[in-house]
Coordinates of C-alpha atoms and ligand atoms in Angstrom, one line a residue:
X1 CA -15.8 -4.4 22.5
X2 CA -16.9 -0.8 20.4
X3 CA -19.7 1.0 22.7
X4 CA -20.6 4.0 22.7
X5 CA -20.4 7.1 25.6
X6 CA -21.9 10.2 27.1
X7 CA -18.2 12.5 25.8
X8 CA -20.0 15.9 26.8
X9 CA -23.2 16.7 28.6
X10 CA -24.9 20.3 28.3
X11 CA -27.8 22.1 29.2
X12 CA -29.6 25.4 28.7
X13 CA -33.0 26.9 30.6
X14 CA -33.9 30.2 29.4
X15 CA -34.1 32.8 32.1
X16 CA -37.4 33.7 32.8
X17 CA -38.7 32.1 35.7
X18 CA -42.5 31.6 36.0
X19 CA -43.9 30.8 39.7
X20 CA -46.8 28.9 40.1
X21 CA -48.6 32.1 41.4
X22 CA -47.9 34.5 38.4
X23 CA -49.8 31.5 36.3
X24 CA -52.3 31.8 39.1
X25 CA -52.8 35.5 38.1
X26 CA -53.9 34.4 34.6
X27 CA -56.2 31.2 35.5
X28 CA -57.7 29.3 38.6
X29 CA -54.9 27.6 40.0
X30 CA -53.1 27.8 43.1
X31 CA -49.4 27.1 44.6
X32 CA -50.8 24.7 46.8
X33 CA -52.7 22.1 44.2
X34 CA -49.6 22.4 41.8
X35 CA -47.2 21.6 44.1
X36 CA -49.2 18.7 45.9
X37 CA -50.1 17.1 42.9
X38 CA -47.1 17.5 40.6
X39 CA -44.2 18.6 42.9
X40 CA -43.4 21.9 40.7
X41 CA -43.0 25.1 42.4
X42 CA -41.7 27.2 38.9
X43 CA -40.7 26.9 35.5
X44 CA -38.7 29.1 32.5
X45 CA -40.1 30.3 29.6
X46 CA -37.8 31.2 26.7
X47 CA -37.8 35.1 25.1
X48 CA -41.0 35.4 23.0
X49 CA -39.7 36.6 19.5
X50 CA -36.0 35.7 20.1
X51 CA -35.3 32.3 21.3
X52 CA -36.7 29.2 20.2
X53 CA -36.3 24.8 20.4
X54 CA -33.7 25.1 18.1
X55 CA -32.0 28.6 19.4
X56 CA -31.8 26.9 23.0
X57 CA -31.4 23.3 21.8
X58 CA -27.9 24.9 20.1
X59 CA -27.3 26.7 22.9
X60 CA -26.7 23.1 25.5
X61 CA -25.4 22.1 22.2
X62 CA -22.4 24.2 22.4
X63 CA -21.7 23.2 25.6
X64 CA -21.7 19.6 25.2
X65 CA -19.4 20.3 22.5
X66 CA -17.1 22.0 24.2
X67 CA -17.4 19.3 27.0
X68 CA -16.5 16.4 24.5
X69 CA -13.3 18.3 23.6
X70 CA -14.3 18.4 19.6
X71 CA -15.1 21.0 17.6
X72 CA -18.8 22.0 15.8
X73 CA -16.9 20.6 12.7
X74 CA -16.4 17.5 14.1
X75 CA -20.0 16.6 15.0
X76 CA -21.1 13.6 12.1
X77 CA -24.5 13.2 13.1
X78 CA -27.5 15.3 14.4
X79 CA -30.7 13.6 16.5
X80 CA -32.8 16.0 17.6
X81 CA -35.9 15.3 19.9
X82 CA -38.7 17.6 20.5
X83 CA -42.7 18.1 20.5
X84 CA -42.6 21.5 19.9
X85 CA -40.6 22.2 17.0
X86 CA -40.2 25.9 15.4
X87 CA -41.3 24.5 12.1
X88 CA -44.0 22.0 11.4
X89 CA -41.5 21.1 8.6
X90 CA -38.5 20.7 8.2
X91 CA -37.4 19.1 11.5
X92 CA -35.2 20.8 14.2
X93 CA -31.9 18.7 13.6
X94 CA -31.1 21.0 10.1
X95 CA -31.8 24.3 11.6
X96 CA -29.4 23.2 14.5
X97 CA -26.6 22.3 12.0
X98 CA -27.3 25.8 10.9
X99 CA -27.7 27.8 14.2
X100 CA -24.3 25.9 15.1
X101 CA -22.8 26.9 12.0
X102 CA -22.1 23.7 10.9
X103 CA -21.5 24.3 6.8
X104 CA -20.1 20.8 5.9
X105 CA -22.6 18.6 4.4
X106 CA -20.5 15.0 5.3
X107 CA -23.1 15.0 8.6
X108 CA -27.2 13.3 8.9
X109 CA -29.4 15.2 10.8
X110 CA -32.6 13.2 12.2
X111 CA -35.5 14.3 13.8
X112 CA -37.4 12.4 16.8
X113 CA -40.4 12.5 17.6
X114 CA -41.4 10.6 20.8
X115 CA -42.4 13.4 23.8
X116 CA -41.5 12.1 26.7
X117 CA -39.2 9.3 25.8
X118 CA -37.4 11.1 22.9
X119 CA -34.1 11.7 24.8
X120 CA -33.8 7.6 25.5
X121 CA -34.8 7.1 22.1
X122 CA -32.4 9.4 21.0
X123 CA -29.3 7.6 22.7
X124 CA -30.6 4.5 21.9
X125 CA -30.4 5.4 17.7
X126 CA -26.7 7.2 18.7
X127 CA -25.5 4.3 20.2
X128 CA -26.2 1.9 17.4
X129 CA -24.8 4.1 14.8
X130 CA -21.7 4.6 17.1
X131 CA -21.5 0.7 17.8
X132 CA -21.7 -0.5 13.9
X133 CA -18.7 2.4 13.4
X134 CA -21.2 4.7 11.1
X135 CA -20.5 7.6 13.2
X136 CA -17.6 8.7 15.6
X137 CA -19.2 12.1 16.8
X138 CA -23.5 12.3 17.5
X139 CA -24.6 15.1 18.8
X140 CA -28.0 14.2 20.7
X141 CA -30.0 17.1 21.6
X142 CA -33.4 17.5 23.6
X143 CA -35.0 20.7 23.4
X144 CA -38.5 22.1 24.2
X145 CA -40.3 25.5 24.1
X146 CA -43.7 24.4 25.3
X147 CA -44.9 28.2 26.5
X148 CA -45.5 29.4 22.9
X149 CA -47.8 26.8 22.1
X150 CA -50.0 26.3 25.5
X151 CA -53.5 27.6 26.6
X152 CA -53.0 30.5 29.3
X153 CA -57.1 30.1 30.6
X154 CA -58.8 27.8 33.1
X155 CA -59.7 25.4 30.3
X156 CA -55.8 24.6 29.6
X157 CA -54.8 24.7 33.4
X158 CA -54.4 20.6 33.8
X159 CA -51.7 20.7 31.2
X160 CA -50.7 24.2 31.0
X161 CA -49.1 24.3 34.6
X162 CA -46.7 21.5 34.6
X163 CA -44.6 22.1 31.1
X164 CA -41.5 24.5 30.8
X165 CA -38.9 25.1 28.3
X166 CA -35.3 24.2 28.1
X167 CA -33.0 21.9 26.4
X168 CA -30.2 19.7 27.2
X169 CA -27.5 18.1 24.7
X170 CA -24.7 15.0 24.7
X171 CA -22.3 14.2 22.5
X172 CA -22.1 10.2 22.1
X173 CA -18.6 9.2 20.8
X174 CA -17.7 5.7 21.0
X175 CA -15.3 4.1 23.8
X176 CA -13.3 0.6 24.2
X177 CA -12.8 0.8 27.6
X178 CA -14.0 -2.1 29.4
X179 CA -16.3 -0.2 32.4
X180 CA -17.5 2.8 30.7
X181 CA -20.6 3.9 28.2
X182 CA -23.9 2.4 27.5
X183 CA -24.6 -0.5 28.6
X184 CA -28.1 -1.0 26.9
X185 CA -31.1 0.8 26.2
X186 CA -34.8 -0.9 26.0
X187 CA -37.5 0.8 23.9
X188 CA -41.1 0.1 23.9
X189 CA -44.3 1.5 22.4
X190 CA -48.4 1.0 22.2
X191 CA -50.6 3.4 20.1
X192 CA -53.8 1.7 21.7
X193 CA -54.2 5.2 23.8
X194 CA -52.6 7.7 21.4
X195 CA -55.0 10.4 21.8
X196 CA -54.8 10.0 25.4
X197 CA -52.1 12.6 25.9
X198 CA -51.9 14.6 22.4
X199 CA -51.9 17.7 20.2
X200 CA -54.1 16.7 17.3
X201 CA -54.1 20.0 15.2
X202 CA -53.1 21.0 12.8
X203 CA -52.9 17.8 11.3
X204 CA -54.4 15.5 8.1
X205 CA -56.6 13.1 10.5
X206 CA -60.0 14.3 9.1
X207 CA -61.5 12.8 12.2
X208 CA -59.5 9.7 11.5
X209 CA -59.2 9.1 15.1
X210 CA -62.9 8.5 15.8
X211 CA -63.3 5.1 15.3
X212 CA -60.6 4.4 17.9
X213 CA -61.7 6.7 20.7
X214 CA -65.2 6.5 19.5
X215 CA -65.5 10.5 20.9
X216 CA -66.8 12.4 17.8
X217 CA -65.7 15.8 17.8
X218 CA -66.7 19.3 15.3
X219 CA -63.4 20.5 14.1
X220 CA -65.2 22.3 11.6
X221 CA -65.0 20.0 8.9
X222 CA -68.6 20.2 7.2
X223 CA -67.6 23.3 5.4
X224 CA -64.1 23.1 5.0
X225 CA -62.2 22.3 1.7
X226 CA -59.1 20.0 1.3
X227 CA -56.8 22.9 2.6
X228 CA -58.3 23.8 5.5
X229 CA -58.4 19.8 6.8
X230 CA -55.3 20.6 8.2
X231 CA -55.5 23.3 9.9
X232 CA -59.0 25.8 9.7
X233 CA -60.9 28.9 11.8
X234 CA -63.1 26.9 14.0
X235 CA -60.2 25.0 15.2
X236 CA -58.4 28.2 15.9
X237 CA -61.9 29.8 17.5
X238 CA -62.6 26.5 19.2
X239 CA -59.1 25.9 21.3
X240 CA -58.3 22.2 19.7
X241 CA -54.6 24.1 19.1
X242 CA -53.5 22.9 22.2
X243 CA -52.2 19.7 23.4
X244 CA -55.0 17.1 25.3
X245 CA -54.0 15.3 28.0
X246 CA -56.0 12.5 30.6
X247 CA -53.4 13.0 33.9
X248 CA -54.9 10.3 35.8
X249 CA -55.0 7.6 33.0
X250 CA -51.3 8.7 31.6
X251 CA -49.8 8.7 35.8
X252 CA -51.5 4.9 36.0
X253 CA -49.5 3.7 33.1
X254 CA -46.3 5.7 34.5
X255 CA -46.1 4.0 37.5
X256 CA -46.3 0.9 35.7
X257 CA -44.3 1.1 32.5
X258 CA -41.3 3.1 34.9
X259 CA -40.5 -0.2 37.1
X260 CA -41.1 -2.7 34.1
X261 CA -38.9 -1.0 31.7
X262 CA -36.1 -0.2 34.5
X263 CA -36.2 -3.8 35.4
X264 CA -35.9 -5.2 31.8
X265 CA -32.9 -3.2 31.5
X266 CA -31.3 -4.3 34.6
X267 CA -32.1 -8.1 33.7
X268 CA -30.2 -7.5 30.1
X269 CA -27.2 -6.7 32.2
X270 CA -27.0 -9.1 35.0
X271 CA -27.7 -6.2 37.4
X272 CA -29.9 -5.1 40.5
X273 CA -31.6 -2.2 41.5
X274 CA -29.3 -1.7 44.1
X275 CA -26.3 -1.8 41.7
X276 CA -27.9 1.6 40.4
X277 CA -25.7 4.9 41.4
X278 CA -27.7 7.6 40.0
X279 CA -31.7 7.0 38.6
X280 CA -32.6 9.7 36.3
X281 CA -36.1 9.6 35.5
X282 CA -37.8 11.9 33.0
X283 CA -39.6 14.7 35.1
X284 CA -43.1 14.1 34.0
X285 CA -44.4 14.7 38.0
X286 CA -42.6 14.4 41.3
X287 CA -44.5 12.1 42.3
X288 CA -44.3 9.4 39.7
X289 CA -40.6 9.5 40.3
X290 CA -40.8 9.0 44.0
X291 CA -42.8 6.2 43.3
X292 CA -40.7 4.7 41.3
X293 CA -37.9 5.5 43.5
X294 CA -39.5 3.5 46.6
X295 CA -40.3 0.7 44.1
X296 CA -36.9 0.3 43.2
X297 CA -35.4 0.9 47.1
X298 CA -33.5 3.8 46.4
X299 CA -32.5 6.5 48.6
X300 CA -32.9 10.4 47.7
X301 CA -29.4 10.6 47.2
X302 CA -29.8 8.2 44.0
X303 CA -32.5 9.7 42.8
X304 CA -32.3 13.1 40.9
X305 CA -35.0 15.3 40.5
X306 CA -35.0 19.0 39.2
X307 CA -39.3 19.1 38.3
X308 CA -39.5 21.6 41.1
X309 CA -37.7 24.3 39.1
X310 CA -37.9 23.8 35.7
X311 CA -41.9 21.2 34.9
X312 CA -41.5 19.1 32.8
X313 CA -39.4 19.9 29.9
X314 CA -40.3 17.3 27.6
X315 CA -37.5 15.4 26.1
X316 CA -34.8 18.0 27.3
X317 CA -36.3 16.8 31.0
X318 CA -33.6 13.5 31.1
X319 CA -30.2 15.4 29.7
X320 CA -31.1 18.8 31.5
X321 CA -30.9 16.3 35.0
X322 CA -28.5 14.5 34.1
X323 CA -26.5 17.7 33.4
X324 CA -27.7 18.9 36.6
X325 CA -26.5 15.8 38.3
X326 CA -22.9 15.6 36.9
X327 CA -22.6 19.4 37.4
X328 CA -23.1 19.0 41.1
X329 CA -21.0 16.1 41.4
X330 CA -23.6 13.5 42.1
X331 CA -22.7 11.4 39.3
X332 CA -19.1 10.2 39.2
X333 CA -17.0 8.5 37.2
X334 CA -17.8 4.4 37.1
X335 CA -20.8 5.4 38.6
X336 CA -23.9 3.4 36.9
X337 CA -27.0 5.9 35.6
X338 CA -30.4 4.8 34.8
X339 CA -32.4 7.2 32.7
X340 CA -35.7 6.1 32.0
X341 CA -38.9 7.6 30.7
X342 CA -42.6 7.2 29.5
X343 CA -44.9 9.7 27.7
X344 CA -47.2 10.2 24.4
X345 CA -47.5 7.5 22.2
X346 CA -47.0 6.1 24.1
X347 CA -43.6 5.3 24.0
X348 CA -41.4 4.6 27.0
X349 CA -37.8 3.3 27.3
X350 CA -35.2 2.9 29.7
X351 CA -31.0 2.9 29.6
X352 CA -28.1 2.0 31.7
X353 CA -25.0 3.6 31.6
X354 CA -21.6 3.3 33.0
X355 CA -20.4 7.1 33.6
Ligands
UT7_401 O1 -44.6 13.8 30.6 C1 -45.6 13.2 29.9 C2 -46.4 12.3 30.7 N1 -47.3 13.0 31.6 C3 -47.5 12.5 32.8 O2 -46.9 11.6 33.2 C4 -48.6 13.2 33.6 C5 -49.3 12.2 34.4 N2 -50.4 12.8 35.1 C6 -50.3 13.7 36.2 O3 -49.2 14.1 36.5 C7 -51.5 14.2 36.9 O4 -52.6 13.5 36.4 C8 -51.8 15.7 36.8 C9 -50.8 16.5 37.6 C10 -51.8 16.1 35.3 C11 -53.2 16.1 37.3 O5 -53.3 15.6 38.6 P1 -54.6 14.8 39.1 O6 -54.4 14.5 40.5 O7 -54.7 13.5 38.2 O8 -55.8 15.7 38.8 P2 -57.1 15.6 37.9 O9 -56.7 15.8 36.5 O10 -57.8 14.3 38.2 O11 -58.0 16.8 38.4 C12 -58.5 16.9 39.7 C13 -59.2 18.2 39.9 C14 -60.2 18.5 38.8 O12 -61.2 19.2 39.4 P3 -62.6 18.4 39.8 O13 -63.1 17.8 38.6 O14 -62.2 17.4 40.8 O15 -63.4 19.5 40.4 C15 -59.5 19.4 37.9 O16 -60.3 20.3 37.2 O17 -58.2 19.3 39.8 C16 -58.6 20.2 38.8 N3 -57.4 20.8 38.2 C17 -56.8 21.9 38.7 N4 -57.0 22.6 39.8 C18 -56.2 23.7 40.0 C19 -56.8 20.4 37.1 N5 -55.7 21.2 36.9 C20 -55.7 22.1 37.9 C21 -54.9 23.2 38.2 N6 -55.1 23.9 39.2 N7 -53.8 23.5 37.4

């Protein structure tokens, strides 16, 4: 039977490191609330000017490509999963093909756009095109630059504090061997609580949104003209540029959608928590993972977690650990890997792989 595998795993964090008291410096937070409530104790922030999602995204790129044993050439198919892209259009999957110097036009490149859950996503779409025999080489990548697009004052500090940048890439090639690759991937969504955890501007919704959240909001609009809907001043003036997040209501549903979605998988498979090697949860907060981690009987050896260094990365946080994890030896060959995640959207998934 055709599945598809993880060929080459990379990853990339830019090297500036941010502590938690150098943001304390620029608004009223502290070490001590950070790291109790979220687990993260510093993060990187990319090169203002000089590196961006894509620069860094091609950068873990590289490496997974290297890691696969192909060549740039070789790589049929681009999926490329961010929030904070360097364009609001075109996508981040061409201007990787182009960063990588990839000049043939025989490829796809497709854009995801799921936060949180975009990496799983992302392997999930790989894995089918490998399956059906459309594509022999996808190169996956997840890649975030959250610090040039977050509020440095008090009024940001709930979200501000836990995102960082960095990216993380795998080539998905397929396999025949009996005990090795994916062995499935589970994908949900509910748009009930979109605007629970969101970055609303610039965008066409004209206050769209209102009769769901039933919050009425001034973005300006009594004056502006059809061109400024998108994007106008008193947005700008008013800080509604920044992404809007309710932490307690999103960690409820974490802790529930995690278990569910990791349990679904295992059920698919004929498998048990404690068949699980390695559980690679997205690092949205420390302590959603651990958690999830006593819910599911695991040990801390089974568990990897990297938030303390890096915040959460977005949709480079699953590849970047799972690098992390291989890197260090933690994951071994035959091993079985859970990756599972839940974010914006929301959207959540889960996937089980043989390594
Ligand atoms: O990856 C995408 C999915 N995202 C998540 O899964 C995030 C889930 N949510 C969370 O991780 C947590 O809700 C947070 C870490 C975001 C926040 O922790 P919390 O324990 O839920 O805090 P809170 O938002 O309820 O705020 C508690 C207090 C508030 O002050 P008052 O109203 O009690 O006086 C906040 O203003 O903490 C205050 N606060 C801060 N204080 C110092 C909020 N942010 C900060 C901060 N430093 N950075």
């Amino acid at each position: 039977m055709l599945r598809s595998k993880i060929a080459g795993i990379g990853s990339y964090v830019p090297e500036k490191v941010v502590t938690n008291d150098d943001l304390s410096k620029v608004m009223d937070t502290n070490d001590e609330w950070i790291q109790e409530r979220t687990g993260i104790k510093e993060r990187r922030y990319g090169k203002k000017h000089e590196e961006t999602t894509t620069t860094i995204g091609a950068r873990a790129a590289e490496i997974a490509i290297e890691r696969a044993g192909i060549q740039k050439e070789d790589v049929d198919f681009i999926i490329f999963a961010t929030l904070s892209p360097d364009y609001y259009f075109p996508g981040c999957g061409v201007l990787l093909q182009r960063e990588l110097g990839i000049t043939k036009t025989e490829i796809g490149a497709l854009d995801i756009r799921n936060q949180c859950s975009g990496f799983v996503y992302g392997l999930s779409v790989a894995d089918q095109f490998v399956r059906s025999g459309m594509y022999k080489n996808v190169l996956l990548v997840g890649s975030e630059m959250h610090s040039m697009g977050l509020d440095f004052t008090t009024r940001g500090r709930n979200v501000t504090v836990i995102f960082g940048d960095g990216a993380g890439a795998v080539v998905v090639q397929p396999t025949e061997e009996e005990n090795e690759g994916v062995l499935t991937t589970c994908l949900h969504s509910d748009g009930t609580y979109a605007e629970k955890l969101a970055f609303l501007n610039p965008g066409s919704h004209g206050g769209y949104h209102e009769k769901y959240t039933g919050e009425e909001t001034d973005y300006g609009y009594s004056d502006a003209e059809y061109g400024e809907i998108f994007l106008n001043k008193h947005m700008v003036e008013n800080a509604q540029i920044y992404p809007h997040m309710e932490g307690q209501f999103v960690f409820k549903l974490a802790v529930q959608k995690f278990p569910e979605v990791i349990k679904e998988a295992l059920d698919k498979t004929g498998l048990g928590a404690e068949d699980i090697d390695m559980f690679i949860p997205h690092q949205a907060n420390l302590r959603i993972s651990q958690f999830v981690q006593k819910r599911l009987g695991l040990s801390d050896d089974q568990v990897w977690n990297n938030i303390q260094k890096y915040g959460n990365t977005t949709a480079a946080s699953i590849p970047v650990a799972l690098c992390e994890a291989v890197e260090n030896g933690a994951v071994k060959k035959g091993d079985l890997v859970c990756l599972a995640a839940f974010g914006s959207g929301f959207t959540w998934g889960s996937a089980l792989l043989r390594w």
